[in-house]
mmCIF file of C-alpha atoms in Angstrom:
data_model
loop_
_atom_site.group_PDB
_atom_site.id
_atom_site.type_symbol
_atom_site.label_atom_id
_atom_site.label_comp_id
_atom_site.label_asym_id
_atom_site.label_seq_id
_atom_site.Cartn_x
_atom_site.Cartn_y
_atom_site.Cartn_z
ATOM 1 C CA UNK A 1 10.887 -95.122 -5.281
ATOM 2 C CA UNK A 2 14.386 -94.425 -6.563
ATOM 3 C CA UNK A 3 17.572 -94.174 -4.523
ATOM 4 C CA UNK A 4 17.928 -90.976 -2.561
ATOM 5 C CA UNK A 5 14.210 -90.274 -2.322
ATOM 6 C CA UNK A 6 12.499 -90.200 1.019
ATOM 7 C CA UNK A 7 9.061 -91.014 2.289
ATOM 8 C CA UNK A 8 7.277 -89.330 5.151
ATOM 9 C CA UNK A 9 8.162 -91.653 8.014
ATOM 10 C CA UNK A 10 5.691 -92.578 10.694
ATOM 11 C CA UNK A 11 7.266 -91.208 13.862
ATOM 12 C CA UNK A 12 8.592 -92.340 16.133
ATOM 13 C CA UNK A 13 10.717 -94.786 14.189
ATOM 14 C CA UNK A 14 11.217 -97.919 16.262
ATOM 15 C CA UNK A 15 13.886 -100.567 16.089
ATOM 16 C CA UNK A 16 16.142 -102.921 17.934
ATOM 17 C CA UNK A 17 18.644 -105.705 17.867
ATOM 18 C CA UNK A 18 18.171 -109.249 16.597
ATOM 19 C CA UNK A 19 17.362 -110.783 19.968
ATOM 20 C CA UNK A 20 15.016 -107.959 20.981
ATOM 21 C CA UNK A 21 16.867 -107.039 24.168
ATOM 22 C CA UNK A 22 17.839 -103.570 22.884
ATOM 23 C CA UNK A 23 14.915 -101.437 21.710
ATOM 24 C CA UNK A 24 14.985 -97.800 20.651
ATOM 25 C CA UNK A 25 12.874 -95.055 19.126
ATOM 26 C CA UNK A 26 13.733 -92.023 17.017
ATOM 27 C CA UNK A 27 11.416 -89.019 17.213
ATOM 28 C CA UNK A 28 12.687 -86.984 14.221
ATOM 29 C CA UNK A 29 13.151 -87.871 10.541
ATOM 30 C CA UNK A 30 16.591 -89.213 9.694
ATOM 31 C CA UNK A 31 18.909 -86.593 8.175
ATOM 32 C CA UNK A 32 20.521 -88.614 5.365
ATOM 33 C CA UNK A 33 21.692 -92.141 4.621
ATOM 34 C CA UNK A 34 24.624 -93.718 2.789
ATOM 35 C CA UNK A 35 26.319 -97.031 2.127
ATOM 36 C CA UNK A 36 29.768 -97.574 3.617
ATOM 37 C CA UNK A 37 32.185 -99.986 1.920
ATOM 38 C CA UNK A 38 35.062 -99.639 4.410
ATOM 39 C CA UNK A 39 36.737 -102.777 5.703
ATOM 40 C CA UNK A 40 35.616 -102.000 9.277
ATOM 41 C CA UNK A 41 31.959 -102.087 8.199
ATOM 42 C CA UNK A 42 32.631 -105.253 6.199
ATOM 43 C CA UNK A 43 34.163 -106.983 9.220
ATOM 44 C CA UNK A 44 31.515 -105.714 11.624
ATOM 45 C CA UNK A 45 28.522 -106.581 9.443
ATOM 46 C CA UNK A 46 29.806 -109.562 7.457
ATOM 47 C CA UNK A 47 28.552 -107.865 4.278
ATOM 48 C CA UNK A 48 30.097 -105.904 1.410
ATOM 49 C CA UNK A 49 28.520 -102.614 2.531
ATOM 50 C CA UNK A 50 26.544 -101.306 5.479
ATOM 51 C CA UNK A 51 23.651 -98.837 5.194
ATOM 52 C CA UNK A 52 23.477 -96.202 7.912
ATOM 53 C CA UNK A 53 21.727 -92.893 8.542
ATOM 54 C CA UNK A 54 22.583 -89.722 10.417
ATOM 55 C CA UNK A 55 20.316 -88.747 13.294
ATOM 56 C CA UNK A 56 19.027 -85.342 14.309
ATOM 57 C CA UNK A 57 20.748 -84.431 17.586
ATOM 58 C CA UNK A 58 18.987 -85.830 20.674
ATOM 59 C CA UNK A 59 16.353 -87.660 18.584
ATOM 60 C CA UNK A 60 17.224 -91.233 19.676
ATOM 61 C CA UNK A 61 16.046 -92.836 22.913
ATOM 62 C CA UNK A 62 17.165 -96.300 24.015
ATOM 63 C CA UNK A 63 14.029 -97.796 25.575
ATOM 64 C CA UNK A 64 15.483 -101.066 26.847
ATOM 65 C CA UNK A 65 18.761 -102.930 26.952
ATOM 66 C CA UNK A 66 21.052 -99.919 27.249
ATOM 67 C CA UNK A 67 23.188 -101.927 29.673
ATOM 68 C CA UNK A 68 23.748 -104.486 26.880
ATOM 69 C CA UNK A 69 25.256 -101.963 24.477
ATOM 70 C CA UNK A 70 28.844 -102.915 23.801
ATOM 71 C CA UNK A 71 31.247 -100.479 22.183
ATOM 72 C CA UNK A 72 34.224 -100.778 19.888
ATOM 73 C CA UNK A 73 36.555 -97.944 19.035
ATOM 74 C CA UNK A 74 39.208 -98.619 16.425
ATOM 75 C CA UNK A 75 41.148 -95.564 17.555
ATOM 76 C CA UNK A 76 39.815 -93.220 14.901
ATOM 77 C CA UNK A 77 36.367 -92.351 13.691
ATOM 78 C CA UNK A 78 33.097 -93.024 15.451
ATOM 79 C CA UNK A 79 32.690 -95.567 18.225
ATOM 80 C CA UNK A 80 30.542 -98.513 17.081
ATOM 81 C CA UNK A 81 27.753 -99.773 19.344
ATOM 82 C CA UNK A 82 26.275 -103.266 19.229
ATOM 83 C CA UNK A 83 24.096 -105.575 21.312
ATOM 84 C CA UNK A 84 26.472 -107.594 23.483
ATOM 85 C CA UNK A 85 23.897 -110.382 23.684
ATOM 86 C CA UNK A 86 23.281 -111.070 19.974
ATOM 87 C CA UNK A 87 25.992 -108.970 18.274
ATOM 88 C CA UNK A 88 23.663 -106.813 16.164
ATOM 89 C CA UNK A 89 25.306 -103.620 14.891
ATOM 90 C CA UNK A 90 23.059 -100.745 15.965
ATOM 91 C CA UNK A 91 24.645 -97.307 16.265
ATOM 92 C CA UNK A 92 27.730 -95.144 16.022
ATOM 93 C CA UNK A 93 28.618 -92.647 18.721
ATOM 94 C CA UNK A 94 30.806 -89.559 18.739
ATOM 95 C CA UNK A 95 33.652 -90.498 21.113
ATOM 96 C CA UNK A 96 34.084 -86.889 22.264
ATOM 97 C CA UNK A 97 30.467 -85.972 23.050
ATOM 98 C CA UNK A 98 29.168 -89.478 23.762
ATOM 99 C CA UNK A 99 26.141 -88.748 21.559
ATOM 100 C CA UNK A 100 24.762 -91.448 19.269
ATOM 101 C CA UNK A 101 24.872 -89.858 15.803
ATOM 102 C CA UNK A 102 24.324 -92.814 13.423
ATOM 103 C CA UNK A 103 21.775 -95.623 13.269
ATOM 104 C CA UNK A 104 22.166 -98.752 11.140
ATOM 105 C CA UNK A 105 19.200 -98.878 8.742
ATOM 106 C CA UNK A 106 18.850 -102.626 9.231
ATOM 107 C CA UNK A 107 18.082 -102.068 12.927
ATOM 108 C CA UNK A 108 14.950 -100.021 12.151
ATOM 109 C CA UNK A 109 11.567 -101.754 12.031
ATOM 110 C CA UNK A 110 9.822 -100.961 8.744
ATOM 111 C CA UNK A 111 10.479 -98.034 6.426
ATOM 112 C CA UNK A 112 13.036 -95.574 7.831
ATOM 113 C CA UNK A 113 11.754 -92.817 5.530
ATOM 114 C CA UNK A 114 15.162 -92.236 3.960
ATOM 115 C CA UNK A 115 17.163 -93.984 1.248
ATOM 116 C CA UNK A 116 20.946 -94.148 0.885
ATOM 117 C CA UNK A 117 22.032 -91.336 -1.424
ATOM 118 C CA UNK A 118 25.780 -92.002 -1.724
ATOM 119 C CA UNK A 119 28.481 -94.644 -1.353
ATOM 120 C CA UNK A 120 31.628 -93.956 0.672
ATOM 121 C CA UNK A 121 34.973 -95.745 1.027
ATOM 122 C CA UNK A 122 34.464 -97.471 -2.327
ATOM 123 C CA UNK A 123 38.268 -97.745 -2.650
ATOM 124 C CA UNK A 124 37.929 -100.583 -0.121
ATOM 125 C CA UNK A 125 34.914 -102.320 -1.657
ATOM 126 C CA UNK A 126 34.828 -106.083 -1.221
ATOM 127 C CA UNK A 127 36.306 -107.775 -4.308
ATOM 128 C CA UNK A 128 33.657 -110.501 -4.134
ATOM 129 C CA UNK A 129 30.671 -108.116 -4.420
ATOM 130 C CA UNK A 130 30.343 -105.666 -7.287
ATOM 131 C CA UNK A 131 29.045 -102.213 -6.412
ATOM 132 C CA UNK A 132 25.687 -101.919 -8.153
ATOM 133 C CA UNK A 133 25.256 -99.425 -10.978
ATOM 134 C CA UNK A 134 22.576 -97.512 -9.070
ATOM 135 C CA UNK A 135 23.570 -93.970 -10.044
ATOM 136 C CA UNK A 136 24.559 -93.001 -6.500
ATOM 137 C CA UNK A 137 27.618 -90.764 -6.136
ATOM 138 C CA UNK A 138 30.721 -92.735 -5.183
ATOM 139 C CA UNK A 139 33.503 -91.484 -2.964
ATOM 140 C CA UNK A 140 36.846 -93.287 -2.695
ATOM 141 C CA UNK A 141 37.137 -92.212 0.939
ATOM 142 C CA UNK A 142 34.773 -90.604 3.483
ATOM 143 C CA UNK A 143 31.857 -88.530 2.235
ATOM 144 C CA UNK A 144 32.886 -84.888 1.992
ATOM 145 C CA UNK A 145 31.226 -82.516 4.481
ATOM 146 C CA UNK A 146 27.923 -81.296 3.100
ATOM 147 C CA UNK A 147 27.423 -84.401 0.931
ATOM 148 C CA UNK A 148 24.185 -86.362 1.162
#
């Protein structure tokens, strides 16, 4: 399967944090996925890029460990949610509505049914990790509205 293609996911998608305390399920296919190369994602994940996907509204249910969800808001953008027990990056939440709108692909068990189809914030890419020549569209800053 090439980048950007999707598979029919087996719903619900299930996932959780590294220690297993936070578990969740998603009952609708993920909308789209992308890699983010911003310095916030680098610091939060310890990697050169983080893969995340947009959720259909109201499709995510936290099954256990909701009380362990810690939040970090850098003052702009989405609020980042993580397991306060093990530190796993899990979600991003709209600070105005309080709705979880993003899931980290690495938190999903198995095939999420979607592949990253773009790279954003490449102007801030880690100098120690080359961006692969994978044919995905690259955006110096945030993905434009309506992009994959």
